[in-house]
């Protein structure tokens, strides 16, 4: 029972410190790690130290930090604004075009940056004023942006992706190579869902065409911003080299060496994106040592928080694995083997959505992701499908009032009382997110494995 009690302590400390005391998630994760290690008894110092070393050496930690750095640097260069300009040229003249543009832009930005509050702050700073000028109310504008906040977590290489990938129940079953394509398709499904929701909102709540002053001719916006799309396209290079025919081609060229070993995705993807970003955005990058020092100083605190969070999450997972969490959970999970996958998905999804109310996506997965994944796979749901469904349910951070930080960011930009969209955001976005996770889990929505 030691490992199960350690897991309960890990969850409890995170919730109390992060929600009860309103301290940041980095502190909560460190304390949660220490609390779980304490269940090692006399071996607690050794277990904690060895687990911490594993967390520091993990390629997952490197990748998480690298992606945060890349996304922060490219956001500062104006890359996202140019993407949004292209979208507004394409969709702005349609009724509700600003809502559709905001939704697609959130998906594109989310595929790079992932953070819910950052998605709302960056895309919302432009899209919310556009929507209000398109005769939408402030409540409707904030509703659309807060509902889109969680989409970033459903794409690969988010913090959620790395935290769940490091879970003790996931590590023996899945590698990053197994779920990269899975998460790309999952993210696309979640953007598609939000476009349907946006269509419903446009019809029911009223969003007109965008103001003419906010729409640049497509030739002009595309001419100025087409290079920004190359950064997203760069992701395809290492992915194609490690999947399907591309993997076979690369393996043949490498003399039989497995391409997934020669091109480890978690190492190469942020490097490829950074190189592409530096080339495309070279004119907008900081100039001179002083500018770079100031930029790095502004990005540094975010890197520190992500680093502490990831190392603590991985170290805590290692602690739980060393304490025998898998073996101790097995008798309980065996009871789920006879439960229909639909029932397991409905129950596990509901638990995750409830937990995601007070916690953000990363905290939710750190707390209950390992158990949720194990419960789904015990019910016969394929591992890659269970992985995607768990992330979808946990990604409801922007539409789970009253603890949804992105919701308050959107309300602040729109200058409205956030309580006025608590119920609408739950109905329009939280319920569909829950249902889509269930549909994925039972195989109605196809995702590759």
C-alpha positions as a Python dict, from the first residue, in 0.01 Angstrom:
ca = {
    (1, 'X'): (0, 0, 0),
    (2, 'X'): (302, 230, 34),
    (3, 'X'): (301, 334, -332),
    (4, 'X'): (-75, 398, -337),
    (5, 'X'): (-50, 609, -21),
    (6, 'X'): (243, 793, -177),
    (7, 'X'): (28, 867, -483),
    (8, 'X'): (-252, 997, -260),
    (9, 'X'): (-3, 1216, -73),
    (10, 'X'): (138, 1342, -404),
    (11, 'X'): (-210, 1441, -525),
    (12, 'X'): (-311, 1590, -189),
    (13, 'X'): (-2, 1807, -154),
    (14, 'X'): (-37, 1942, -509),
    (15, 'X'): (-404, 2031, -460),
    (16, 'X'): (-357, 2187, -116),
    (17, 'X'): (-47, 2388, -205),
    (18, 'X'): (-157, 2496, -553),
    (19, 'X'): (-528, 2555, -488),
    (20, 'X'): (-558, 2599, -112),
    (21, 'X'): (-252, 2819, -63),
    (22, 'X'): (-255, 2957, -419),
    (23, 'X'): (116, 2891, -468),
    (24, 'X'): (266, 2817, -809),
    (25, 'X'): (265, 2469, -958),
    (26, 'X'): (646, 2441, -942),
    (27, 'X'): (646, 2465, -563),
    (28, 'X'): (351, 2225, -539),
    (29, 'X'): (526, 1966, -756),
    (30, 'X'): (849, 1983, -552),
    (31, 'X'): (658, 1933, -227),
    (32, 'X'): (451, 1657, -386),
    (33, 'X'): (771, 1480, -494),
    (34, 'X'): (918, 1506, -143),
    (35, 'X'): (594, 1384, 14),
    (36, 'X'): (587, 1078, -213),
    (37, 'X'): (955, 1002, -148),
    (38, 'X'): (891, 1009, 228),
    (39, 'X'): (701, 681, 189),
    (40, 'X'): (1028, 512, 109),
    (41, 'X'): (1088, 489, 484),
    (42, 'X'): (1451, 442, 580),
    (43, 'X'): (1542, 441, 209),
    (44, 'X'): (1363, 771, 144),
    (45, 'X'): (1682, 982, 94),
    (46, 'X'): (1829, 730, -150),
    (47, 'X'): (1500, 687, -339),
    (48, 'X'): (1455, 1064, -362),
    (49, 'X'): (1810, 1127, -482),
    (50, 'X'): (1813, 852, -745),
    (51, 'X'): (1468, 954, -869),
    (52, 'X'): (1577, 1317, -891),
    (53, 'X'): (1880, 1217, -1099),
    (54, 'X'): (1651, 1029, -1338),
    (55, 'X'): (1435, 1339, -1370),
    (56, 'X'): (1738, 1557, -1447),
    (57, 'X'): (1870, 1314, -1709),
    (58, 'X'): (1541, 1262, -1888),
    (59, 'X'): (1516, 1370, -2251),
    (60, 'X'): (1157, 1464, -2169),
    (61, 'X'): (1285, 1741, -1940),
    (62, 'X'): (1514, 1871, -2213),
    (63, 'X'): (1235, 1870, -2471),
    (64, 'X'): (988, 2051, -2245),
    (65, 'X'): (1239, 2329, -2175),
    (66, 'X'): (1339, 2352, -2540),
    (67, 'X'): (981, 2387, -2661),
    (68, 'X'): (905, 2656, -2404),
    (69, 'X'): (1211, 2852, -2518),
    (70, 'X'): (1121, 2815, -2887),
    (71, 'X'): (757, 2915, -2835),
    (72, 'X'): (846, 3218, -2621),
    (73, 'X'): (1110, 3340, -2864),
    (74, 'X'): (891, 3299, -3173),
    (75, 'X'): (592, 3464, -3005),
    (76, 'X'): (803, 3772, -2936),
    (77, 'X'): (902, 3801, -3301),
    (78, 'X'): (541, 3852, -3414),
    (79, 'X'): (506, 3515, -3586),
    (80, 'X'): (161, 3453, -3434),
    (81, 'X'): (31, 3794, -3540),
    (82, 'X'): (123, 3722, -3899),
    (83, 'X'): (-58, 3386, -3883),
    (84, 'X'): (-368, 3562, -3755),
    (85, 'X'): (-347, 3822, -4031),
    (86, 'X'): (-363, 3542, -4290),
    (87, 'X'): (-661, 3382, -4116),
    (88, 'X'): (-848, 3710, -4096),
    (89, 'X'): (-794, 3764, -4470),
    (90, 'X'): (-942, 3422, -4538),
    (91, 'X'): (-1233, 3427, -4291),
    (92, 'X'): (-1294, 3787, -4191),
    (93, 'X'): (-1557, 3866, -4453),
    (94, 'X'): (-1774, 3574, -4343),
    (95, 'X'): (-2040, 3615, -4079),
    (96, 'X'): (-1869, 3514, -3755),
    (97, 'X'): (-1533, 3516, -3933),
    (98, 'X'): (-1358, 3665, -3632),
    (99, 'X'): (-1479, 3374, -3416),
    (100, 'X'): (-1359, 3118, -3670),
    (101, 'X'): (-1027, 3300, -3710),
    (102, 'X'): (-981, 3308, -3333),
    (103, 'X'): (-1052, 2934, -3315),
    (104, 'X'): (-811, 2833, -3591),
    (105, 'X'): (-547, 3078, -3466),
    (106, 'X'): (-575, 2928, -3117),
    (107, 'X'): (-513, 2586, -3269),
    (108, 'X'): (-212, 2703, -3469),
    (109, 'X'): (-64, 2894, -3178),
    (110, 'X'): (-149, 2610, -2942),
    (111, 'X'): (43, 2366, -3160),
    (112, 'X'): (354, 2576, -3092),
    (113, 'X'): (303, 2733, -2748),
    (114, 'X'): (52, 2499, -2575),
    (115, 'X'): (-7, 2712, -2265),
    (116, 'X'): (-377, 2799, -2218),
    (117, 'X'): (-330, 3141, -2062),
    (118, 'X'): (-69, 3229, -2326),
    (119, 'X'): (-309, 3131, -2605),
    (120, 'X'): (-579, 3359, -2466),
    (121, 'X'): (-341, 3646, -2396),
    (122, 'X'): (-172, 3634, -2735),
    (123, 'X'): (-460, 3549, -2968),
    (124, 'X'): (-721, 3719, -2750),
    (125, 'X'): (-541, 4053, -2745),
    (126, 'X'): (-622, 4076, -3116),
    (127, 'X'): (-926, 3853, -3160),
    (128, 'X'): (-1140, 3986, -2873),
    (129, 'X'): (-1136, 4346, -3000),
    (130, 'X'): (-1204, 4211, -3352),
    (131, 'X'): (-1506, 4016, -3230),
    (132, 'X'): (-1643, 4316, -3042),
    (133, 'X'): (-1606, 4523, -3359),
    (134, 'X'): (-1794, 4242, -3538),
    (135, 'X'): (-2097, 4323, -3321),
    (136, 'X'): (-2030, 4044, -3071),
    (137, 'X'): (-2075, 4112, -2700),
    (138, 'X'): (-1777, 4110, -2467),
    (139, 'X'): (-1918, 3799, -2302),
    (140, 'X'): (-1930, 3616, -2636),
    (141, 'X'): (-1574, 3717, -2724),
    (142, 'X'): (-1439, 3604, -2387),
    (143, 'X'): (-1643, 3282, -2413),
    (144, 'X'): (-1486, 3184, -2745),
    (145, 'X'): (-1129, 3262, -2636),
    (146, 'X'): (-1150, 3090, -2298),
    (147, 'X'): (-1311, 2786, -2459),
    (148, 'X'): (-1022, 2762, -2705),
    (149, 'X'): (-754, 2785, -2435),
    (150, 'X'): (-720, 2412, -2372),
    (151, 'X'): (-660, 2314, -2734),
    (152, 'X'): (-283, 2360, -2705),
    (153, 'X'): (-250, 2081, -2452),
    (154, 'X'): (-399, 1830, -2697),
    (155, 'X'): (-115, 1871, -2947),
    (156, 'X'): (215, 1686, -2898),
    (157, 'X'): (502, 1836, -2701),
    (158, 'X'): (287, 2026, -2453),
    (159, 'X'): (366, 2007, -2084),
    (160, 'X'): (68, 1772, -2054),
    (161, 'X'): (218, 1543, -2317),
    (162, 'X'): (549, 1517, -2131),
    (163, 'X'): (400, 1477, -1784),
    (164, 'X'): (173, 1190, -1890),
    (165, 'X'): (449, 1030, -2098),
    (166, 'X'): (665, 1020, -1783),
    (167, 'X'): (392, 857, -1570),
    (168, 'X'): (492, 524, -1415),
    (169, 'X'): (195, 344, -1571),
    (170, 'X'): (271, 487, -1917),
    (171, 'X'): (651, 450, -1943),
    (172, 'X'): (647, 67, -1977),
    (173, 'X'): (376, 81, -2244),
    (174, 'X'): (432, 385, -2468),
    (175, 'X'): (720, 592, -2599),
    (176, 'X'): (708, 937, -2758),
    (177, 'X'): (733, 776, -3102),
    (178, 'X'): (407, 588, -3037),
    (179, 'X'): (192, 892, -2969),
    (180, 'X'): (323, 1186, -3174),
    (181, 'X'): (92, 1117, -3472),
    (182, 'X'): (-185, 1026, -3227),
    (183, 'X'): (-169, 1367, -3061),
    (184, 'X'): (-149, 1560, -3388),
    (185, 'X'): (-476, 1402, -3500),
    (186, 'X'): (-624, 1449, -3152),
    (187, 'X'): (-541, 1820, -3166),
    (188, 'X'): (-701, 1843, -3509),
    (189, 'X'): (-1019, 1680, -3376),
    (190, 'X'): (-1032, 1930, -3092),
    (191, 'X'): (-995, 2224, -3330),
    (192, 'X'): (-1272, 2077, -3548),
    (193, 'X'): (-1495, 2044, -3242),
    (194, 'X'): (-1433, 2407, -3152),
    (195, 'X'): (-1517, 2520, -3505),
    (196, 'X'): (-1855, 2347, -3471),
    (197, 'X'): (-1903, 2517, -3134),
    (198, 'X'): (-1803, 2852, -3287),
    (199, 'X'): (-2064, 2801, -3562),
    (200, 'X'): (-2328, 2740, -3295),
    (201, 'X'): (-2221, 3047, -3097),
    (202, 'X'): (-2223, 3264, -3410),
    (203, 'X'): (-2580, 3157, -3487),
    (204, 'X'): (-2714, 3179, -3133),
    (205, 'X'): (-2527, 3474, -2984),
    (206, 'X'): (-2462, 3686, -3289),
    (207, 'X'): (-2122, 3758, -3441),
    (208, 'X'): (-2113, 3960, -3763),
    (209, 'X'): (-1844, 4015, -4020),
    (210, 'X'): (-1512, 4160, -3912),
    (211, 'X'): (-1455, 4532, -3941),
    (212, 'X'): (-1309, 4618, -4280),
    (213, 'X'): (-1016, 4794, -4114),
    (214, 'X'): (-909, 4464, -3955),
    (215, 'X'): (-895, 4272, -4283),
    (216, 'X'): (-588, 4294, -4502),
    (217, 'X'): (-599, 4164, -4861),
    (218, 'X'): (-492, 3799, -4870),
    (219, 'X'): (-211, 3873, -5113),
    (220, 'X'): (-74, 4130, -4869),
    (221, 'X'): (-112, 3926, -4548),
    (222, 'X'): (14, 3606, -4710),
    (223, 'X'): (302, 3788, -4872),
    (224, 'X'): (406, 3930, -4534),
    (225, 'X'): (342, 3619, -4328),
    (226, 'X'): (373, 3303, -4535),
    (227, 'X'): (718, 3233, -4395),
    (228, 'X'): (566, 3198, -4046),
    (229, 'X'): (394, 2879, -4163),
    (230, 'X'): (732, 2724, -4245),
    (231, 'X'): (806, 2694, -3875),
    (232, 'X'): (505, 2466, -3831),
    (233, 'X'): (596, 2277, -4148),
    (234, 'X'): (943, 2211, -4006),
    (235, 'X'): (782, 1974, -3755),
    (236, 'X'): (703, 1739, -4042),
    (237, 'X'): (1071, 1664, -4117),
    (238, 'X'): (1164, 1453, -3810),
    (239, 'X'): (809, 1314, -3789),
    (240, 'X'): (821, 1183, -4149),
    (241, 'X'): (1167, 1038, -4091),
    (242, 'X'): (1044, 829, -3799),
    (243, 'X'): (702, 710, -3922),
    (244, 'X'): (574, 493, -4205),
    (245, 'X'): (758, 489, -4540),
    (246, 'X'): (980, 776, -4429),
    (247, 'X'): (1112, 566, -4144),
    (248, 'X'): (1187, 275, -4381),
    (249, 'X'): (1366, 512, -4621),
    (250, 'X'): (1575, 664, -4340),
    (251, 'X'): (1657, 322, -4195),
    (252, 'X'): (1783, 201, -4533),
    (253, 'X'): (2001, 512, -4571),
    (254, 'X'): (2143, 461, -4221),
    (255, 'X'): (2263, 109, -4296),
    (256, 'X'): (1985, -64, -4105),
    (257, 'X'): (2004, 156, -3793),
    (258, 'X'): (1653, 216, -3662),
    (259, 'X'): (1552, 567, -3765),
    (260, 'X'): (1373, 626, -3436),
    (261, 'X'): (1704, 573, -3256),
    (262, 'X'): (1899, 792, -3496),
    (263, 'X'): (1634, 1067, -3498),
    (264, 'X'): (1487, 1080, -3146),
    (265, 'X'): (1182, 1301, -3184),
    (266, 'X'): (1199, 1464, -2843),
    (267, 'X'): (1552, 1580, -2914),
    (268, 'X'): (1522, 1685, -3277),
    (269, 'X'): (1180, 1849, -3296),
    (270, 'X'): (1258, 2156, -3083),
    (271, 'X'): (1596, 2186, -3253),
    (272, 'X'): (1437, 2178, -3600),
    (273, 'X'): (1172, 2430, -3496),
    (274, 'X'): (1434, 2659, -3343),
    (275, 'X'): (1656, 2650, -3653),
    (276, 'X'): (1357, 2716, -3880),
    (277, 'X'): (1239, 2994, -3651),
    (278, 'X'): (1579, 3161, -3638),
    (279, 'X'): (1602, 3155, -4017),
    (280, 'X'): (1248, 3276, -4080),
    (281, 'X'): (1244, 3535, -3802),
    (282, 'X'): (1605, 3649, -3826),
    (283, 'X'): (1512, 4013, -3885),
    (284, 'X'): (1282, 4026, -3584),
    (285, 'X'): (1525, 3860, -3342),
    (286, 'X'): (1699, 4063, -3070),
    (287, 'X'): (2002, 4256, -3194),
    (288, 'X'): (2321, 4269, -2995),
    (289, 'X'): (2420, 4121, -2662),
    (290, 'X'): (2214, 4360, -2452),
    (291, 'X'): (1890, 4281, -2636),
    (292, 'X'): (1951, 3907, -2617),
    (293, 'X'): (2037, 3932, -2247),
    (294, 'X'): (1714, 4121, -2177),
    (295, 'X'): (1509, 3870, -2379),
    (296, 'X'): (1667, 3571, -2209),
    (297, 'X'): (1610, 3739, -1872),
    (298, 'X'): (1239, 3767, -1949),
    (299, 'X'): (1211, 3407, -2073),
    (300, 'X'): (1429, 3265, -1792),
    (301, 'X'): (1165, 3261, -1512),
    (302, 'X'): (925, 3063, -1733),
    (303, 'X'): (1199, 2815, -1817),
    (304, 'X'): (1276, 2782, -1448),
    (305, 'X'): (914, 2708, -1359),
    (306, 'X'): (876, 2455, -1640),
    (307, 'X'): (1208, 2292, -1552),
    (308, 'X'): (1120, 2255, -1185),
    (309, 'X'): (774, 2123, -1273),
    (310, 'X'): (903, 1866, -1524),
    (311, 'X'): (1191, 1742, -1310),
    (312, 'X'): (961, 1709, -1009),
    (313, 'X'): (693, 1531, -1213),
    (314, 'X'): (941, 1284, -1361),
    (315, 'X'): (1115, 1231, -1027),
    (316, 'X'): (783, 1169, -849),
    (317, 'X'): (686, 920, -1119),
    (318, 'X'): (1017, 743, -1067),
    (319, 'X'): (956, 734, -691),
    (320, 'X'): (612, 578, -739),
    (321, 'X'): (755, 323, -982),
    (322, 'X'): (1031, 229, -735),
    (323, 'X'): (774, 190, -459),
    (324, 'X'): (582, -54, -679),
    (325, 'X'): (276, 146, -780),
    (326, 'X'): (201, -75, -1081),
    (327, 'X'): (202, -396, -879),
    (328, 'X'): (-4, -244, -599),
    (329, 'X'): (-266, -104, -838),
    (330, 'X'): (-297, -429, -1031),
    (331, 'X'): (-552, -599, -799),
    (332, 'X'): (-782, -295, -816),
    (333, 'X'): (-745, -255, -1191),
    (334, 'X'): (-830, -619, -1248),
    (335, 'X'): (-1183, -535, -1139),
    (336, 'X'): (-1213, -306, -1442),
    (337, 'X'): (-1133, -580, -1690),
    (338, 'X'): (-1497, -681, -1711),
    (339, 'X'): (-1626, -324, -1729),
    (340, 'X'): (-1734, -215, -2079),
    (341, 'X'): (-1496, 45, -2229),
    (342, 'X'): (-1783, 295, -2253),
    (343, 'X'): (-1850, 275, -1879),
    (344, 'X'): (-1479, 307, -1798),
    (345, 'X'): (-1449, 608, -2031),
    (346, 'X'): (-1754, 781, -1884),
    (347, 'X'): (-1634, 736, -1526),
    (348, 'X'): (-1265, 813, -1579),
    (349, 'X'): (-1346, 1112, -1800),
    (350, 'X'): (-1582, 1256, -1542),
    (351, 'X'): (-1321, 1221, -1268),
    (352, 'X'): (-1058, 1397, -1480),
    (353, 'X'): (-1291, 1682, -1578),
    (354, 'X'): (-1384, 1736, -1213),
    (355, 'X'): (-1020, 1734, -1102),
    (356, 'X'): (-932, 1976, -1384),
    (357, 'X'): (-1176, 2228, -1235),
    (358, 'X'): (-941, 2359, -966),
    (359, 'X'): (-616, 2242, -1131),
    (360, 'X'): (-457, 2322, -1465),
    (361, 'X'): (-391, 2054, -1728),
    (362, 'X'): (-37, 1970, -1616),
    (363, 'X'): (-134, 1948, -1250),
    (364, 'X'): (-435, 1730, -1331),
    (365, 'X'): (-224, 1482, -1524),
    (366, 'X'): (50, 1479, -1263),
    (367, 'X'): (-209, 1405, -997),
    (368, 'X'): (-444, 1150, -1153),
    (369, 'X'): (-314, 1087, -1506),
    (370, 'X'): (-124, 765, -1421),
    (371, 'X'): (-424, 603, -1253),
    (372, 'X'): (-665, 722, -1523),
    (373, 'X'): (-446, 575, -1799),
    (374, 'X'): (-413, 246, -1615),
    (375, 'X'): (-788, 223, -1556),
    (376, 'X'): (-868, 278, -1923),
    (377, 'X'): (-615, 25, -2051),
    (378, 'X'): (-738, -228, -1794),
    (379, 'X'): (-1084, -192, -1948),
    (380, 'X'): (-944, -291, -2287),
    (381, 'X'): (-895, 53, -2441),
    (382, 'X'): (-575, 64, -2656),
    (383, 'X'): (-286, 242, -2487),
    (384, 'X'): (-246, 518, -2746),
    (385, 'X'): (-620, 588, -2739),
    (386, 'X'): (-622, 599, -2358),
    (387, 'X'): (-326, 841, -2368),
    (388, 'X'): (-509, 1079, -2603),
    (389, 'X'): (-841, 1060, -2415),
    (390, 'X'): (-680, 1135, -2079),
    (391, 'X'): (-512, 1444, -2222),
    (392, 'X'): (-837, 1562, -2384),
    (393, 'X'): (-1028, 1540, -2056),
    (394, 'X'): (-749, 1710, -1862),
    (395, 'X'): (-725, 1988, -2123),
    (396, 'X'): (-1053, 2144, -2005),
    (397, 'X'): (-862, 2405, -1800),
    (398, 'X'): (-1002, 2704, -1989),
    (399, 'X'): (-1363, 2592, -1965),
    (400, 'X'): (-1376, 2458, -1607),
    (401, 'X'): (-1495, 2747, -1388),
    (402, 'X'): (-1430, 2877, -1135),
    (403, 'X'): (-1063, 2772, -1136),
    (404, 'X'): (-992, 2836, -1504),
    (405, 'X'): (-709, 3090, -1527),
    (406, 'X'): (-749, 3144, -1906),
    (407, 'X'): (-1112, 3238, -1849),
    (408, 'X'): (-1010, 3527, -1625),
    (409, 'X'): (-748, 3640, -1878),
    (410, 'X'): (-1014, 3647, -2152),
    (411, 'X'): (-1262, 3828, -1925),
    (412, 'X'): (-998, 4088, -1840),
    (413, 'X'): (-923, 4159, -2206),
    (414, 'X'): (-1296, 4178, -2285),
    (415, 'X'): (-1359, 4392, -1975),
    (416, 'X'): (-1648, 4180, -1843),
    (417, 'X'): (-1746, 4011, -1518),
    (418, 'X'): (-1600, 3657, -1555),
    (419, 'X'): (-1888, 3502, -1361),
    (420, 'X'): (-2119, 3588, -1652),
    (421, 'X'): (-1960, 3322, -1872),
    (422, 'X'): (-1921, 3044, -1614),
    (423, 'X'): (-2232, 2858, -1729),
    (424, 'X'): (-2197, 2928, -2105),
    (425, 'X'): (-1835, 2812, -2118),
    (426, 'X'): (-1927, 2488, -1940),
    (427, 'X'): (-2219, 2421, -2176),
    (428, 'X'): (-2046, 2518, -2501),
    (429, 'X'): (-1697, 2382, -2434),
    (430, 'X'): (-1666, 2169, -2121),
    (431, 'X'): (-1946, 1923, -2206),
    (432, 'X'): (-1829, 1872, -2568),
    (433, 'X'): (-1470, 1821, -2451),
    (434, 'X'): (-1587, 1550, -2213),
    (435, 'X'): (-1798, 1382, -2483),
    (436, 'X'): (-1521, 1397, -2744),
    (437, 'X'): (-1285, 1226, -2501),
    (438, 'X'): (-1542, 950, -2453),
    (439, 'X'): (-1592, 912, -2830),
    (440, 'X'): (-1217, 879, -2877),
    (441, 'X'): (-1189, 623, -2600),
    (442, 'X'): (-1455, 395, -2750),
    (443, 'X'): (-1323, 427, -3105),
    (444, 'X'): (-1594, 641, -3263),
    (445, 'X'): (-1339, 912, -3348),
    (446, 'X'): (-1039, 763, -3526),
    (447, 'X'): (-688, 843, -3407),
    (448, 'X'): (-374, 669, -3536),
    (449, 'X'): (-163, 449, -3316),
}
